[in-house]
Short mmCIF file of C-alpha atoms and ligand atoms in Angstrom, two decimals:
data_model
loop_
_atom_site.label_atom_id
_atom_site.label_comp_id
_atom_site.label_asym_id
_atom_site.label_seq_id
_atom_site.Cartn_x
_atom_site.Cartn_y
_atom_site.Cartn_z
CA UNK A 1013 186.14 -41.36 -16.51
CA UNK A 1014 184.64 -38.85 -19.10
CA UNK A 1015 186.43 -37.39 -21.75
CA UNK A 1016 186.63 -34.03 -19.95
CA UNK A 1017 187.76 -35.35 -17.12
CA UNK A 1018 190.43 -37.47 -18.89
CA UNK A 1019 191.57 -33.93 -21.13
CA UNK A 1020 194.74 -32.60 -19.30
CA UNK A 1021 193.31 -29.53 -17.98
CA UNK A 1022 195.57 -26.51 -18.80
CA UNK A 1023 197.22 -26.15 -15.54
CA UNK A 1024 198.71 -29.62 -16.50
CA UNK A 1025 199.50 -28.90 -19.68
CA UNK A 1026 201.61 -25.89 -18.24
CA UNK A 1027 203.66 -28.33 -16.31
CA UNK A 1028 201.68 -27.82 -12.71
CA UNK A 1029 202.71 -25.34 -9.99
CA UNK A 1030 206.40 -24.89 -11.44
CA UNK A 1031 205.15 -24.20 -15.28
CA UNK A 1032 202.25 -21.52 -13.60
CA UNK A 1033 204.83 -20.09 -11.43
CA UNK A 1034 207.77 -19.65 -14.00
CA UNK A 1035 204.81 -17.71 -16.32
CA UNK A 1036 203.82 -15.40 -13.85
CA UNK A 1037 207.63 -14.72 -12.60
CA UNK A 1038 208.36 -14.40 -16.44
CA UNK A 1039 205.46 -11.83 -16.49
CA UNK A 1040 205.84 -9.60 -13.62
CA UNK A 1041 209.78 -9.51 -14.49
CA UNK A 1042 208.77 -8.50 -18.04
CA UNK A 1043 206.83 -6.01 -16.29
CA UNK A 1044 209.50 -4.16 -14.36
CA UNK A 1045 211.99 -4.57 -17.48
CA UNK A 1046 210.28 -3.74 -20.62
CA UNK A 1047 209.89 0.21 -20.74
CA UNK A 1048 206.44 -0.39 -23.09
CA UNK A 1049 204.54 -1.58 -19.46
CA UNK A 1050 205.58 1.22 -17.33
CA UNK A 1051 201.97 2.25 -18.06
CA UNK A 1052 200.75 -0.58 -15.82
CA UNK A 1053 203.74 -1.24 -13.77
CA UNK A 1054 203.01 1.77 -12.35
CA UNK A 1055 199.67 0.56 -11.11
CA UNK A 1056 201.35 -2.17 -8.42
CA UNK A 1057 202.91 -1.41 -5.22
CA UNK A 1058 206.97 -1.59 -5.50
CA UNK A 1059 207.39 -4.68 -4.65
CA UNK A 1060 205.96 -7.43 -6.45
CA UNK A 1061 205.45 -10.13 -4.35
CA UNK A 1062 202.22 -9.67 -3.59
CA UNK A 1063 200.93 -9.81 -6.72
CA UNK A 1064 202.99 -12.37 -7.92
CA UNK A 1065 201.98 -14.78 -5.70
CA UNK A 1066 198.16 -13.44 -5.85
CA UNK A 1067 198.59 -13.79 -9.57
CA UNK A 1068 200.31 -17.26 -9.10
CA UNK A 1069 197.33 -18.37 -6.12
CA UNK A 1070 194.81 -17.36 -9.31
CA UNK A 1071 195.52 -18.83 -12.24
CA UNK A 1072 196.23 -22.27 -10.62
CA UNK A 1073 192.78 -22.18 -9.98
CA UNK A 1074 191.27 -20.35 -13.26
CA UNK A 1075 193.82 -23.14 -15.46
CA UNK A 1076 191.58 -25.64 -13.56
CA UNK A 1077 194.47 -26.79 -10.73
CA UNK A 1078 194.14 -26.29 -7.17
CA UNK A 1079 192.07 -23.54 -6.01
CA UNK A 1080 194.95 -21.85 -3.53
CA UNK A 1081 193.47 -18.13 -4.29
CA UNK A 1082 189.75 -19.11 -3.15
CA UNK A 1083 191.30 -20.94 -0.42
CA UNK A 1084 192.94 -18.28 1.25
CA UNK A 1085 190.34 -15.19 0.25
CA UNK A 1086 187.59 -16.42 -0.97
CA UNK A 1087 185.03 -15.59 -4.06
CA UNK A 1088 188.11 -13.69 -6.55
CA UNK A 1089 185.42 -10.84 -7.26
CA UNK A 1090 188.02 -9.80 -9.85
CA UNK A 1091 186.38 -6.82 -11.40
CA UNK A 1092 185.42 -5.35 -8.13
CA UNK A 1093 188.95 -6.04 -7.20
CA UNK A 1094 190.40 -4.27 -9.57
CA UNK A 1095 188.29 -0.96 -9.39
CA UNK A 1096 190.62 0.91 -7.56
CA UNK A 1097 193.08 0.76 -10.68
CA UNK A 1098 192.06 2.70 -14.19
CA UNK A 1099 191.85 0.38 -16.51
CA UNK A 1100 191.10 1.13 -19.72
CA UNK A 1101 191.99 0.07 -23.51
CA UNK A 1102 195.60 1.47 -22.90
CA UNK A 1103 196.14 -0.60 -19.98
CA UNK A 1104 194.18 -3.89 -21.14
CA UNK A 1105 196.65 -4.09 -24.40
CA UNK A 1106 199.71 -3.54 -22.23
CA UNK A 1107 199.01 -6.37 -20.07
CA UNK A 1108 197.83 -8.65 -22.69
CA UNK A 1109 200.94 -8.20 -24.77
CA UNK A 1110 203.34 -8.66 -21.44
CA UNK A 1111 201.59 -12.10 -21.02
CA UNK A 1112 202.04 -12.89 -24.72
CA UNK A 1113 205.45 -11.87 -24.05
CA UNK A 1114 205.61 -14.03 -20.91
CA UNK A 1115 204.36 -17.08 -22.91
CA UNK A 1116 206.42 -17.06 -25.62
CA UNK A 1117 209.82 -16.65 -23.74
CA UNK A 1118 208.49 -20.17 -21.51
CA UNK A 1119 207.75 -21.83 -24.64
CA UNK A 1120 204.52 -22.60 -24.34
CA UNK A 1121 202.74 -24.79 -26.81
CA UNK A 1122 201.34 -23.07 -29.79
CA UNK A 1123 197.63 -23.90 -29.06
CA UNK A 1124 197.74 -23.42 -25.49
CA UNK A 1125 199.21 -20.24 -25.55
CA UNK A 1126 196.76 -19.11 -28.49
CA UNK A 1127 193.75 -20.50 -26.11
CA UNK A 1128 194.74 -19.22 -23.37
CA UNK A 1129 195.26 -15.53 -25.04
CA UNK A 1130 191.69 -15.50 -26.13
CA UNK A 1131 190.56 -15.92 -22.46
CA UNK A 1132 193.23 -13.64 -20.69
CA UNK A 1133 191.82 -10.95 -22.96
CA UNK A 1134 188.26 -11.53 -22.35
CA UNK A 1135 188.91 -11.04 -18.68
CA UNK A 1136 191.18 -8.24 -19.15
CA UNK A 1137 188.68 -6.70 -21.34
CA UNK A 1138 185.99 -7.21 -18.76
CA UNK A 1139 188.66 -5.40 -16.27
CA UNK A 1140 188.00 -2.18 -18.15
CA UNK A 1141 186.36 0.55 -16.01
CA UNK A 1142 187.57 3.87 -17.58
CA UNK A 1143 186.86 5.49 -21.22
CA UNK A 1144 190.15 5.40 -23.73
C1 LIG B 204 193.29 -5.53 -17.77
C2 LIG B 204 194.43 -5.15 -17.26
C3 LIG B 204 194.84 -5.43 -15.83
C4 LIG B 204 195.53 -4.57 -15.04
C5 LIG B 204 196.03 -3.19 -15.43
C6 LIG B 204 195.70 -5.22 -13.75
C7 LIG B 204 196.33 -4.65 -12.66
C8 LIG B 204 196.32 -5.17 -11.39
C9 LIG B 204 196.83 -4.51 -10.22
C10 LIG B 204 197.48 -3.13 -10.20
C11 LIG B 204 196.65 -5.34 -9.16
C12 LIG B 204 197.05 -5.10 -7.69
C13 LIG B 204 198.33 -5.86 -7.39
C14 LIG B 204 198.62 -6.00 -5.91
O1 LIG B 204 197.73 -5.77 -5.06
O2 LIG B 204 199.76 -6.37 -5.60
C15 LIG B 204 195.99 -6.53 -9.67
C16 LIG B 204 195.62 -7.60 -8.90
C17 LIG B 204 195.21 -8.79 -9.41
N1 LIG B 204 194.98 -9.09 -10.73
FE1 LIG B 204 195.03 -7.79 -12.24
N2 LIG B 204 195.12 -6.47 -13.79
C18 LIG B 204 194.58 -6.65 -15.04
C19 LIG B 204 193.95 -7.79 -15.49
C20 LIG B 204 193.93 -8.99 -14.82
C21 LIG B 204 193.54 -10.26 -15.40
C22 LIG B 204 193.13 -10.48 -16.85
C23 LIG B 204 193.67 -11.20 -14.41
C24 LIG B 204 193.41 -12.66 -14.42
C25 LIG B 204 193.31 -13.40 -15.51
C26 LIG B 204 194.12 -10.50 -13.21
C27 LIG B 204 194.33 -11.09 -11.98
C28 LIG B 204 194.64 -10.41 -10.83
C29 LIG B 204 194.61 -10.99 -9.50
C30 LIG B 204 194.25 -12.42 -9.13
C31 LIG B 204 194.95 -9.97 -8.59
C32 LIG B 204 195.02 -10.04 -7.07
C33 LIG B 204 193.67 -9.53 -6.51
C34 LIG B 204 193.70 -9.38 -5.00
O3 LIG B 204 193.57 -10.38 -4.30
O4 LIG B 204 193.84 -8.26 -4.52
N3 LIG B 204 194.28 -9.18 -13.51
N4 LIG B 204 195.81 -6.40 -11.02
#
């Protein structure tokens, strides 16, 4: 075995399914609650479960677990995905501090939570498809 393929990928350094799951509950509660995301709350339907499972399907994949999202609709295409939202700087900065939020409140591991902030916000920034 390499020594990439023996590095616990970050999916298992989350603790699995249950550790990706309890972020992105943590998250989209955070979301609903905290009056400073009603900027992007606003963007999802009502009800959440959707997107928290979407959101849960994803990033088991992306943290290099099983690929559940791909499996059930194929190629993410985020950015085209997200086109019919406006996204801009307002809306990037909201999310990435929710997930912050979300990380800190499960605890997670220093480094892992700082690595995994720098590439949450390069896809969020990449998300961006309005001015301001
Ligand atoms: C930059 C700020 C972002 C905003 C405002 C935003 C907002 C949204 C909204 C409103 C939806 C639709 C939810 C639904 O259909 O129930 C969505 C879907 C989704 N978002 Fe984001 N998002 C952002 C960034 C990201 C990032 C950084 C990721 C991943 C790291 C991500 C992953 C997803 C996924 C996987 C879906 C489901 C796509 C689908 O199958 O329809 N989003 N997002």
């Amino acid at each position: 075995m390499s020594d990439a393929e023996a590095r616990p990928s970050a999916f298992e350094r989350l603790g699995g399914e249950a550790g990706v799951r309890a972020l992105v509950d943590r998250f989209y509660d955070l979301m609903d609650l905290e009056p400073a995301y009603a900027g992007i709350r606003a963007l999802h339907p009502q009800q959440l479960e959707g997107s928290r499972d979407k959101l849960f399907w994803f990033l088991c994949g992306w943290l290099g677990g099983p690929n559940h999202y791909i499996d059930r609709f194929g190629h993410p295409r985020l950015r085209a995905r997200h086109l019919p939202y406006a996204i801009g700087i307002a809306e990037r900065d909201q999310r990435m501090a929710c997930m912050i939020q979300a990380m800190q409140e499960q605890q997670l591991d220093d480094t892992l939570a700082r690595r995994l902030a720098e590439a949450f916000f390069g896809t969020a920034d990449f998300m961006r498809n309005k001015g301001g």
